[in-house]
PDB file of N, CA and C in Angstrom:
ATOM      1  N   MET Y 104      47.984 -44.598 -41.360  1.00  0.00           N
ATOM      2  CA  MET Y 104      48.963 -45.748 -41.038  1.00  0.00           C
ATOM      3  C   MET Y 104      49.877 -46.293 -42.148  1.00  0.00           C
ATOM      4  N   LYS Y 105      51.066 -46.338 -41.847  1.00  0.00           N
ATOM      5  CA  LYS Y 105      52.021 -46.629 -42.950  1.00  0.00           C
ATOM      6  C   LYS Y 105      52.686 -47.797 -42.497  1.00  0.00           C
ATOM      7  N   LEU Y 106      52.965 -48.994 -43.552  1.00  0.00           N
ATOM      8  CA  LEU Y 106      53.812 -49.962 -43.220  1.00  0.00           C
ATOM      9  C   LEU Y 106      55.206 -49.995 -43.996  1.00  0.00           C
ATOM     10  N   ASN Y 107      56.465 -50.142 -43.613  1.00  0.00           N
ATOM     11  CA  ASN Y 107      57.458 -50.224 -44.023  1.00  0.00           C
ATOM     12  C   ASN Y 107      57.931 -51.772 -43.772  1.00  0.00           C
ATOM     13  N   ILE Y 108      57.811 -52.568 -44.898  1.00  0.00           N
ATOM     14  CA  ILE Y 108      58.264 -54.121 -44.471  1.00  0.00           C
ATOM     15  C   ILE Y 108      59.270 -54.401 -45.108  1.00  0.00           C
ATOM     16  N   GLY Y 109      60.114 -54.822 -44.120  1.00  0.00           N
ATOM     17  CA  GLY Y 109      61.509 -55.397 -44.480  1.00  0.00           C
ATOM     18  C   GLY Y 109      61.664 -56.614 -45.458  1.00  0.00           C
ATOM     19  N   GLN Y 110      62.695 -57.250 -45.606  1.00  0.00           N
ATOM     20  CA  GLN Y 110      62.879 -58.735 -46.359  1.00  0.00           C
ATOM     21  C   GLN Y 110      62.834 -59.661 -45.246  1.00  0.00           C
ATOM     22  N   LEU Y 111      62.370 -60.622 -45.513  1.00  0.00           N
ATOM     23  CA  LEU Y 111      62.818 -61.885 -44.713  1.00  0.00           C
ATOM     24  C   LEU Y 111      64.256 -62.230 -44.723  1.00  0.00           C
ATOM     25  N   ASP Y 112      64.700 -62.704 -43.393  1.00  0.00           N
ATOM     26  CA  ASP Y 112      66.003 -62.619 -43.309  1.00  0.00           C
ATOM     27  C   ASP Y 112      66.378 -64.101 -43.181  1.00  0.00           C
ATOM     28  N   THR Y 113      67.375 -64.833 -43.272  1.00  0.00           N
ATOM     29  CA  THR Y 113      67.909 -66.120 -43.204  1.00  0.00           C
ATOM     30  C   THR Y 113      67.246 -66.911 -42.127  1.00  0.00           C
ATOM     31  N   ASN Y 114      67.216 -66.177 -40.969  1.00  0.00           N
ATOM     32  CA  ASN Y 114      66.380 -66.913 -39.618  1.00  0.00           C
ATOM     33  C   ASN Y 114      64.892 -66.865 -39.899  1.00  0.00           C
ATOM     34  N   ALA Y 115      64.488 -66.426 -41.092  1.00  0.00           N
ATOM     35  CA  ALA Y 115      62.958 -66.256 -41.179  1.00  0.00           C
ATOM     36  C   ALA Y 115      62.203 -65.502 -40.454  1.00  0.00           C
ATOM     37  N   SER Y 116      62.916 -64.263 -40.023  1.00  0.00           N
ATOM     38  CA  SER Y 116      62.409 -63.243 -39.104  1.00  0.00           C
ATOM     39  C   SER Y 116      62.031 -62.114 -40.017  1.00  0.00           C
ATOM     40  N   LEU Y 117      61.014 -61.609 -39.847  1.00  0.00           N
ATOM     41  CA  LEU Y 117      60.522 -60.082 -40.736  1.00  0.00           C
ATOM     42  C   LEU Y 117      60.316 -59.049 -39.994  1.00  0.00           C
ATOM     43  N   ASN Y 118      61.050 -58.061 -40.104  1.00  0.00           N
ATOM     44  CA  ASN Y 118      60.782 -56.656 -39.358  1.00  0.00           C
ATOM     45  C   ASN Y 118      59.663 -55.977 -40.377  1.00  0.00           C
ATOM     46  N   ILE Y 119      58.927 -55.334 -39.417  1.00  0.00           N
ATOM     47  CA  ILE Y 119      57.846 -54.142 -39.882  1.00  0.00           C
ATOM     48  C   ILE Y 119      57.811 -53.055 -39.265  1.00  0.00           C
ATOM     49  N   GLU Y 120      57.975 -52.158 -39.990  1.00  0.00           N
ATOM     50  CA  GLU Y 120      58.126 -50.447 -39.070  1.00  0.00           C
ATOM     51  C   GLU Y 120      56.583 -50.108 -39.304  1.00  0.00           C
ATOM     52  N   VAL Y 121      55.896 -49.687 -38.332  1.00  0.00           N
ATOM     53  CA  VAL Y 121      54.590 -49.096 -38.546  1.00  0.00           C
ATOM     54  C   VAL Y 121      54.381 -47.786 -37.901  1.00  0.00           C
ATOM     55  N   GLU Y 122      53.611 -47.014 -38.906  1.00  0.00           N
ATOM     56  CA  GLU Y 122      53.705 -45.605 -38.607  1.00  0.00           C
ATOM     57  C   GLU Y 122      52.352 -45.034 -38.493  1.00  0.00           C
ATOM     58  N   GLY Y 123      52.005 -44.392 -37.717  1.00  0.00           N
ATOM     59  CA  GLY Y 123      50.545 -43.855 -37.406  1.00  0.00           C
ATOM     60  C   GLY Y 123      49.793 -44.384 -36.258  1.00  0.00           C
ATOM     61  N   SER Y 124      48.457 -44.170 -36.827  1.00  0.00           N
ATOM     62  CA  SER Y 124      47.438 -44.751 -35.905  1.00  0.00           C
ATOM     63  C   SER Y 124      47.033 -46.123 -36.423  1.00  0.00           C
ATOM     64  N   ILE Y 125      46.524 -46.856 -35.328  1.00  0.00           N
ATOM     65  CA  ILE Y 125      46.059 -48.428 -35.980  1.00  0.00           C
ATOM     66  C   ILE Y 125      44.721 -48.059 -35.181  1.00  0.00           C
ATOM     67  N   ASP Y 126      43.732 -47.596 -35.927  1.00  0.00           N
ATOM     68  CA  ASP Y 126      42.014 -47.468 -35.530  1.00  0.00           C
ATOM     69  C   ASP Y 126      41.124 -47.962 -36.293  1.00  0.00           C
ATOM     70  N   THR Y 127      40.028 -47.567 -35.946  1.00  0.00           N
ATOM     71  CA  THR Y 127      38.869 -48.224 -36.735  1.00  0.00           C
ATOM     72  C   THR Y 127      39.155 -48.227 -38.142  1.00  0.00           C
ATOM     73  N   LEU Y 128      39.710 -47.032 -38.673  1.00  0.00           N
ATOM     74  CA  LEU Y 128      39.753 -46.672 -40.195  1.00  0.00           C
ATOM     75  C   LEU Y 128      40.789 -47.492 -40.629  1.00  0.00           C
ATOM     76  N   THR Y 129      41.918 -47.879 -39.913  1.00  0.00           N
ATOM     77  CA  THR Y 129      43.181 -48.416 -40.457  1.00  0.00           C
ATOM     78  C   THR Y 129      43.458 -49.879 -39.848  1.00  0.00           C
ATOM     79  N   ALA Y 130      42.798 -50.533 -38.896  1.00  0.00           N
ATOM     80  CA  ALA Y 130      43.232 -51.655 -38.211  1.00  0.00           C
ATOM     81  C   ALA Y 130      42.645 -52.837 -39.346  1.00  0.00           C
ATOM     82  N   GLN Y 131      41.824 -52.843 -40.101  1.00  0.00           N
ATOM     83  CA  GLN Y 131      41.488 -54.176 -41.132  1.00  0.00           C
ATOM     84  C   GLN Y 131      42.561 -54.177 -42.258  1.00  0.00           C
ATOM     85  N   GLU Y 132      43.056 -52.920 -42.599  1.00  0.00           N
ATOM     86  CA  GLU Y 132      44.022 -52.629 -43.570  1.00  0.00           C
ATOM     87  C   GLU Y 132      45.460 -53.240 -43.055  1.00  0.00           C
ATOM     88  N   PHE Y 133      45.846 -52.814 -41.873  1.00  0.00           N
ATOM     89  CA  PHE Y 133      46.826 -53.193 -41.075  1.00  0.00           C
ATOM     90  C   PHE Y 133      47.220 -54.771 -40.931  1.00  0.00           C
ATOM     91  N   GLU Y 134      45.977 -55.292 -40.465  1.00  0.00           N
ATOM     92  CA  GLU Y 134      46.190 -56.601 -40.110  1.00  0.00           C
ATOM     93  C   GLU Y 134      46.066 -57.475 -41.649  1.00  0.00           C
ATOM     94  N   LYS Y 135      45.344 -56.889 -42.605  1.00  0.00           N
ATOM     95  CA  LYS Y 135      45.391 -57.710 -44.000  1.00  0.00           C
ATOM     96  C   LYS Y 135      46.778 -57.440 -44.867  1.00  0.00           C
ATOM     97  N   GLU Y 136      47.367 -56.218 -44.539  1.00  0.00           N
ATOM     98  CA  GLU Y 136      48.783 -56.139 -45.489  1.00  0.00           C
ATOM     99  C   GLU Y 136      49.659 -57.018 -44.882  1.00  0.00           C
ATOM    100  N   ILE Y 137      49.778 -57.097 -43.603  1.00  0.00           N
ATOM    101  CA  ILE Y 137      50.792 -57.961 -42.929  1.00  0.00           C
ATOM    102  C   ILE Y 137      50.521 -59.294 -43.018  1.00  0.00           C
ATOM    103  N   THR Y 138      49.067 -60.000 -42.832  1.00  0.00           N
ATOM    104  CA  THR Y 138      48.882 -61.044 -43.002  1.00  0.00           C
ATOM    105  C   THR Y 138      49.459 -61.802 -44.494  1.00  0.00           C
ATOM    106  N   LYS Y 139      49.195 -61.025 -45.315  1.00  0.00           N
ATOM    107  CA  LYS Y 139      49.966 -61.262 -47.104  1.00  0.00           C
ATOM    108  C   LYS Y 139      51.321 -61.478 -47.009  1.00  0.00           C
ATOM    109  N   VAL Y 140      52.118 -61.160 -46.066  1.00  0.00           N
ATOM    110  CA  VAL Y 140      53.306 -61.347 -46.042  1.00  0.00           C
ATOM    111  C   VAL Y 140      53.861 -62.185 -44.982  1.00  0.00           C
ATOM    112  N   LEU Y 141      53.283 -63.096 -44.191  1.00  0.00           N
ATOM    113  CA  LEU Y 141      53.693 -64.117 -43.557  1.00  0.00           C
ATOM    114  C   LEU Y 141      54.089 -65.344 -43.600  1.00  0.00           C
ATOM    115  N   GLU Y 142      53.786 -65.993 -45.054  1.00  0.00           N
ATOM    116  CA  GLU Y 142      53.995 -66.928 -45.218  1.00  0.00           C
ATOM    117  C   GLU Y 142      55.913 -67.371 -45.089  1.00  0.00           C
ATOM    118  N   GLY Y 143      55.744 -68.403 -44.443  1.00  0.00           N
ATOM    119  CA  GLY Y 143      57.230 -68.693 -44.139  1.00  0.00           C
ATOM    120  C   GLY Y 143      57.872 -68.082 -42.972  1.00  0.00           C
ATOM    121  N   VAL Y 144      57.596 -66.917 -42.508  1.00  0.00           N
ATOM    122  CA  VAL Y 144      57.799 -66.028 -41.430  1.00  0.00           C
ATOM    123  C   VAL Y 144      57.545 -67.071 -39.965  1.00  0.00           C
ATOM    124  N   LYS Y 145      58.899 -66.989 -39.183  1.00  0.00           N
ATOM    125  CA  LYS Y 145      58.785 -67.497 -38.148  1.00  0.00           C
ATOM    126  C   LYS Y 145      58.972 -66.732 -36.941  1.00  0.00           C
ATOM    127  N   LYS Y 146      59.517 -65.571 -36.969  1.00  0.00           N
ATOM    128  CA  LYS Y 146      59.360 -64.391 -36.216  1.00  0.00           C
ATOM    129  C   LYS Y 146      59.105 -63.113 -36.934  1.00  0.00           C
ATOM    130  N   LEU Y 147      57.982 -62.683 -36.343  1.00  0.00           N
ATOM    131  CA  LEU Y 147      57.379 -61.205 -36.733  1.00  0.00           C
ATOM    132  C   LEU Y 147      57.859 -60.469 -35.803  1.00  0.00           C
ATOM    133  N   VAL Y 148      58.481 -58.914 -36.168  1.00  0.00           N
ATOM    134  CA  VAL Y 148      58.973 -58.264 -35.419  1.00  0.00           C
ATOM    135  C   VAL Y 148      58.299 -56.813 -35.608  1.00  0.00           C
ATOM    136  N   LEU Y 149      57.380 -56.175 -34.896  1.00  0.00           N
ATOM    137  CA  LEU Y 149      56.630 -54.885 -35.280  1.00  0.00           C
ATOM    138  C   LEU Y 149      57.340 -53.800 -34.580  1.00  0.00           C
ATOM    139  N   ASP Y 150      57.820 -53.222 -35.296  1.00  0.00           N
ATOM    140  CA  ASP Y 150      58.442 -51.715 -34.559  1.00  0.00           C
ATOM    141  C   ASP Y 150      57.587 -50.777 -34.309  1.00  0.00           C
ATOM    142  N   PHE Y 151      57.020 -50.405 -33.034  1.00  0.00           N
ATOM    143  CA  PHE Y 151      55.975 -49.410 -32.786  1.00  0.00           C
ATOM    144  C   PHE Y 151      56.517 -48.034 -32.660  1.00  0.00           C
ATOM    145  N   SER Y 152      57.564 -47.699 -32.785  1.00  0.00           N
ATOM    146  CA  SER Y 152      58.322 -46.542 -32.364  1.00  0.00           C
ATOM    147  C   SER Y 152      57.369 -45.325 -33.059  1.00  0.00           C
ATOM    148  N   LYS Y 153      57.022 -45.488 -34.213  1.00  0.00           N
ATOM    149  CA  LYS Y 153      56.217 -44.234 -34.780  1.00  0.00           C
ATOM    150  C   LYS Y 153      54.506 -44.688 -34.774  1.00  0.00           C
ATOM    151  N   VAL Y 154      54.227 -45.513 -33.771  1.00  0.00           N
ATOM    152  CA  VAL Y 154      52.670 -45.510 -33.706  1.00  0.00           C
ATOM    153  C   VAL Y 154      52.261 -44.677 -32.614  1.00  0.00           C
ATOM    154  N   ASP Y 155      51.332 -43.895 -32.521  1.00  0.00           N
ATOM    155  CA  ASP Y 155      50.996 -42.723 -31.842  1.00  0.00           C
ATOM    156  C   ASP Y 155      49.651 -43.277 -31.281  1.00  0.00           C
ATOM    157  N   TYR Y 156      48.977 -44.209 -31.800  1.00  0.00           N
ATOM    158  CA  TYR Y 156      47.648 -44.552 -31.266  1.00  0.00           C
ATOM    159  C   TYR Y 156      47.027 -45.776 -31.694  1.00  0.00           C
ATOM    160  N   VAL Y 157      46.639 -46.386 -30.818  1.00  0.00           N
ATOM    161  CA  VAL Y 157      45.945 -47.744 -31.063  1.00  0.00           C
ATOM    162  C   VAL Y 157      44.563 -47.913 -30.302  1.00  0.00           C
ATOM    163  N   SER Y 158      43.545 -48.222 -30.960  1.00  0.00           N
ATOM    164  CA  SER Y 158      42.193 -48.166 -30.882  1.00  0.00           C
ATOM    165  C   SER Y 158      41.879 -49.755 -30.136  1.00  0.00           C
ATOM    166  N   SER Y 159      40.683 -50.159 -29.888  1.00  0.00           N
ATOM    167  CA  SER Y 159      40.283 -51.117 -29.649  1.00  0.00           C
ATOM    168  C   SER Y 159      40.258 -52.170 -30.924  1.00  0.00           C
ATOM    169  N   ALA Y 160      39.706 -51.545 -32.075  1.00  0.00           N
ATOM    170  CA  ALA Y 160      39.895 -52.153 -33.443  1.00  0.00           C
ATOM    171  C   ALA Y 160      41.215 -52.496 -33.697  1.00  0.00           C
ATOM    172  N   GLY Y 161      42.255 -51.744 -33.512  1.00  0.00           N
ATOM    173  CA  GLY Y 161      43.503 -51.754 -33.529  1.00  0.00           C
ATOM    174  C   GLY Y 161      44.084 -52.871 -32.624  1.00  0.00           C
ATOM    175  N   LEU Y 162      43.767 -53.060 -31.535  1.00  0.00           N
ATOM    176  CA  LEU Y 162      43.933 -54.054 -30.604  1.00  0.00           C
ATOM    177  C   LEU Y 162      43.413 -55.463 -30.942  1.00  0.00           C
ATOM    178  N   ARG Y 163      42.419 -55.422 -31.506  1.00  0.00           N
ATOM    179  CA  ARG Y 163      41.885 -56.752 -31.946  1.00  0.00           C
ATOM    180  C   ARG Y 163      42.650 -56.994 -33.355  1.00  0.00           C
ATOM    181  N   ALA Y 164      43.220 -56.326 -33.849  1.00  0.00           N
ATOM    182  CA  ALA Y 164      43.920 -56.796 -35.279  1.00  0.00           C
ATOM    183  C   ALA Y 164      45.432 -57.172 -34.720  1.00  0.00           C
ATOM    184  N   ILE Y 165      45.898 -56.658 -33.872  1.00  0.00           N
ATOM    185  CA  ILE Y 165      47.237 -57.066 -33.127  1.00  0.00           C
ATOM    186  C   ILE Y 165      47.005 -58.580 -32.680  1.00  0.00           C
ATOM    187  N   LEU Y 166      46.088 -58.382 -31.814  1.00  0.00           N
ATOM    188  CA  LEU Y 166      45.945 -59.823 -31.097  1.00  0.00           C
ATOM    189  C   LEU Y 166      45.548 -60.965 -32.559  1.00  0.00           C
ATOM    190  N   GLY Y 167      44.751 -60.657 -33.685  1.00  0.00           N
ATOM    191  CA  GLY Y 167      44.651 -61.530 -34.614  1.00  0.00           C
ATOM    192  C   GLY Y 167      46.221 -61.900 -34.970  1.00  0.00           C
ATOM    193  N   LEU Y 168      46.909 -61.131 -35.544  1.00  0.00           N
ATOM    194  CA  LEU Y 168      48.016 -61.275 -35.635  1.00  0.00           C
ATOM    195  C   LEU Y 168      49.002 -62.170 -35.004  1.00  0.00           C
ATOM    196  N   ASN Y 169      48.562 -62.101 -33.427  1.00  0.00           N
ATOM    197  CA  ASN Y 169      49.536 -62.560 -32.809  1.00  0.00           C
ATOM    198  C   ASN Y 169      49.222 -64.097 -32.850  1.00  0.00           C
ATOM    199  N   SER Y 170      48.058 -64.375 -32.626  1.00  0.00           N
ATOM    200  CA  SER Y 170      47.316 -65.558 -32.720  1.00  0.00           C
ATOM    201  C   SER Y 170      47.933 -66.588 -33.900  1.00  0.00           C
ATOM    202  N   GLN Y 171      47.781 -65.762 -34.943  1.00  0.00           N
ATOM    203  CA  GLN Y 171      48.244 -66.288 -36.330  1.00  0.00           C
ATOM    204  C   GLN Y 171      49.856 -66.827 -36.152  1.00  0.00           C
ATOM    205  N   MET Y 172      50.771 -65.768 -35.515  1.00  0.00           N
ATOM    206  CA  MET Y 172      52.197 -65.801 -35.772  1.00  0.00           C
ATOM    207  C   MET Y 172      52.473 -67.152 -34.354  1.00  0.00           C
ATOM    208  N   GLU Y 173      51.253 -67.247 -33.572  1.00  0.00           N
ATOM    209  CA  GLU Y 173      51.585 -68.491 -32.349  1.00  0.00           C
ATOM    210  C   GLU Y 173      51.554 -69.883 -32.778  1.00  0.00           C
ATOM    211  N   THR Y 174      51.036 -70.022 -34.186  1.00  0.00           N
ATOM    212  CA  THR Y 174      50.772 -71.133 -34.819  1.00  0.00           C
ATOM    213  C   THR Y 174      52.029 -71.423 -35.638  1.00  0.00           C
ATOM    214  N   GLN Y 175      52.914 -70.383 -36.278  1.00  0.00           N
ATOM    215  CA  GLN Y 175      54.061 -70.353 -37.079  1.00  0.00           C
ATOM    216  C   GLN Y 175      55.203 -70.004 -36.623  1.00  0.00           C
ATOM    217  N   GLY Y 176      55.340 -69.615 -35.427  1.00  0.00           N
ATOM    218  CA  GLY Y 176      56.478 -68.922 -34.402  1.00  0.00           C
ATOM    219  C   GLY Y 176      55.976 -68.196 -33.622  1.00  0.00           C
ATOM    220  N   GLU Y 177      56.446 -66.744 -33.664  1.00  0.00           N
ATOM    221  CA  GLU Y 177      56.633 -65.879 -32.670  1.00  0.00           C
ATOM    222  C   GLU Y 177      56.341 -64.470 -33.247  1.00  0.00           C
ATOM    223  N   MET Y 178      55.443 -63.564 -32.287  1.00  0.00           N
ATOM    224  CA  MET Y 178      55.515 -62.055 -32.914  1.00  0.00           C
ATOM    225  C   MET Y 178      56.015 -61.372 -31.758  1.00  0.00           C
ATOM    226  N   VAL Y 179      56.962 -60.476 -32.003  1.00  0.00           N
ATOM    227  CA  VAL Y 179      57.297 -59.325 -30.983  1.00  0.00           C
ATOM    228  C   VAL Y 179      57.139 -57.986 -31.392  1.00  0.00           C
ATOM    229  N   ILE Y 180      56.773 -57.278 -30.159  1.00  0.00           N
ATOM    230  CA  ILE Y 180      56.337 -55.645 -30.469  1.00  0.00           C
ATOM    231  C   ILE Y 180      57.417 -54.864 -30.056  1.00  0.00           C
ATOM    232  N   ARG Y 181      58.238 -54.140 -30.440  1.00  0.00           N
ATOM    233  CA  ARG Y 181      59.296 -53.337 -30.042  1.00  0.00           C
ATOM    234  C   ARG Y 181      59.107 -51.834 -30.151  1.00  0.00           C
ATOM    235  N   ASN Y 182      59.987 -51.079 -29.346  1.00  0.00           N
ATOM    236  CA  ASN Y 182      59.983 -49.735 -29.347  1.00  0.00           C
ATOM    237  C   ASN Y 182      58.724 -48.844 -29.135  1.00  0.00           C
ATOM    238  N   ILE Y 183      57.722 -49.350 -28.343  1.00  0.00           N
ATOM    239  CA  ILE Y 183      56.489 -48.741 -27.809  1.00  0.00           C
ATOM    240  C   ILE Y 183      56.522 -47.389 -27.306  1.00  0.00           C
ATOM    241  N   VAL Y 184      55.874 -46.497 -27.840  1.00  0.00           N
ATOM    242  CA  VAL Y 184      55.867 -45.022 -27.354  1.00  0.00           C
ATOM    243  C   VAL Y 184      54.733 -45.363 -25.927  1.00  0.00           C
ATOM    244  N   GLU Y 185      55.175 -44.411 -25.053  1.00  0.00           N
ATOM    245  CA  GLU Y 185      54.587 -44.531 -23.711  1.00  0.00           C
ATOM    246  C   GLU Y 185      53.180 -44.559 -23.677  1.00  0.00           C
ATOM    247  N   SER Y 186      52.531 -43.481 -24.566  1.00  0.00           N
ATOM    248  CA  SER Y 186      50.773 -43.547 -24.750  1.00  0.00           C
ATOM    249  C   SER Y 186      50.505 -44.849 -25.468  1.00  0.00           C
ATOM    250  N   VAL Y 187      51.087 -45.343 -25.966  1.00  0.00           N
ATOM    251  CA  VAL Y 187      50.573 -47.019 -27.009  1.00  0.00           C
ATOM    252  C   VAL Y 187      50.861 -47.908 -25.570  1.00  0.00           C
ATOM    253  N   ARG Y 188      51.698 -47.770 -24.950  1.00  0.00           N
ATOM    254  CA  ARG Y 188      52.205 -48.701 -23.800  1.00  0.00           C
ATOM    255  C   ARG Y 188      51.162 -48.772 -22.797  1.00  0.00           C
ATOM    256  N   ASP Y 189      50.832 -47.509 -22.363  1.00  0.00           N
ATOM    257  CA  ASP Y 189      49.741 -47.237 -21.438  1.00  0.00           C
ATOM    258  C   ASP Y 189      48.391 -47.844 -22.171  1.00  0.00           C
ATOM    259  N   VAL Y 190      48.108 -47.714 -23.221  1.00  0.00           N
ATOM    260  CA  VAL Y 190      46.756 -48.497 -23.742  1.00  0.00           C
ATOM    261  C   VAL Y 190      47.142 -50.233 -23.407  1.00  0.00           C
ATOM    262  N   PHE Y 191      48.028 -50.784 -23.977  1.00  0.00           N
ATOM    263  CA  PHE Y 191      48.575 -52.212 -23.539  1.00  0.00           C
ATOM    264  C   PHE Y 191      48.480 -52.447 -22.116  1.00  0.00           C
ATOM    265  N   GLU Y 192      48.808 -51.578 -21.257  1.00  0.00           N
ATOM    266  CA  GLU Y 192      48.830 -52.069 -20.038  1.00  0.00           C
ATOM    267  C   GLU Y 192      47.588 -51.895 -19.518  1.00  0.00           C
ATOM    268  N   MET Y 193      46.570 -51.175 -19.617  1.00  0.00           N
ATOM    269  CA  MET Y 193      45.456 -50.715 -19.407  1.00  0.00           C
ATOM    270  C   MET Y 193      44.373 -51.880 -19.768  1.00  0.00           C
ATOM    271  N   THR Y 194      44.639 -52.484 -20.649  1.00  0.00           N
ATOM    272  CA  THR Y 194      43.752 -53.503 -21.179  1.00  0.00           C
ATOM    273  C   THR Y 194      44.264 -54.765 -20.956  1.00  0.00           C
ATOM    274  N   GLY Y 195      45.524 -55.034 -20.420  1.00  0.00           N
ATOM    275  CA  GLY Y 195      46.099 -56.410 -20.238  1.00  0.00           C
ATOM    276  C   GLY Y 195      46.985 -56.966 -21.132  1.00  0.00           C
ATOM    277  N   PHE Y 196      46.966 -56.251 -22.201  1.00  0.00           N
ATOM    278  CA  PHE Y 196      47.612 -56.684 -23.762  1.00  0.00           C
ATOM    279  C   PHE Y 196      48.848 -56.858 -23.246  1.00  0.00           C
ATOM    280  N   ASP Y 197      49.636 -56.226 -22.329  1.00  0.00           N
ATOM    281  CA  ASP Y 197      51.099 -56.182 -22.176  1.00  0.00           C
ATOM    282  C   ASP Y 197      51.451 -57.639 -21.554  1.00  0.00           C
ATOM    283  N   ASP Y 198      50.074 -58.456 -21.173  1.00  0.00           N
ATOM    284  CA  ASP Y 198      50.638 -59.834 -20.424  1.00  0.00           C
ATOM    285  C   ASP Y 198      50.177 -60.853 -21.545  1.00  0.00           C
ATOM    286  N   LEU Y 199      49.515 -60.471 -22.775  1.00  0.00           N
ATOM    287  CA  LEU Y 199      49.494 -61.195 -23.828  1.00  0.00           C
ATOM    288  C   LEU Y 199      50.151 -61.462 -25.039  1.00  0.00           C
ATOM    289  N   LEU Y 200      51.080 -60.169 -24.971  1.00  0.00           N
ATOM    290  CA  LEU Y 200      51.715 -59.995 -26.142  1.00  0.00           C
ATOM    291  C   LEU Y 200      53.549 -60.175 -25.581  1.00  0.00           C
ATOM    292  N   ASN Y 201      54.201 -60.281 -26.457  1.00  0.00           N
ATOM    293  CA  ASN Y 201      55.577 -60.373 -26.389  1.00  0.00           C
ATOM    294  C   ASN Y 201      56.245 -58.940 -26.846  1.00  0.00           C
ATOM    295  N   ILE Y 202      56.476 -58.347 -25.685  1.00  0.00           N
ATOM    296  CA  ILE Y 202      56.816 -56.735 -25.984  1.00  0.00           C
ATOM    297  C   ILE Y 202      58.322 -56.601 -25.306  1.00  0.00           C
ATOM    298  N   GLU Y 203      59.068 -55.981 -26.327  1.00  0.00           N
ATOM    299  CA  GLU Y 203      60.624 -55.722 -25.915  1.00  0.00           C
ATOM    300  C   GLU Y 203      60.737 -54.233 -25.640  1.00  0.00           C
TER     301      GLU Y 203
END
């Protein structure tokens, strides 16, 4: 799992490109690394175009980030590949998350 963290723009929006799998081995690092850069962020945009797999541990990490962003703004997930979208739909996460 690799993160490409953009710069906070003038609207307090932060774009992060996520690459690889968010699974048992990477979910904790995924959540920790993103949490470190959330100060002052009003809109977190996660680009999942290069995410190929999300496990239950990954879903928990995503839900944790979403909960944190609900207190300070919003989180959006964009460009989800079909296999990951299927996981979100099967688990009901597509109803819990803001997916574009």
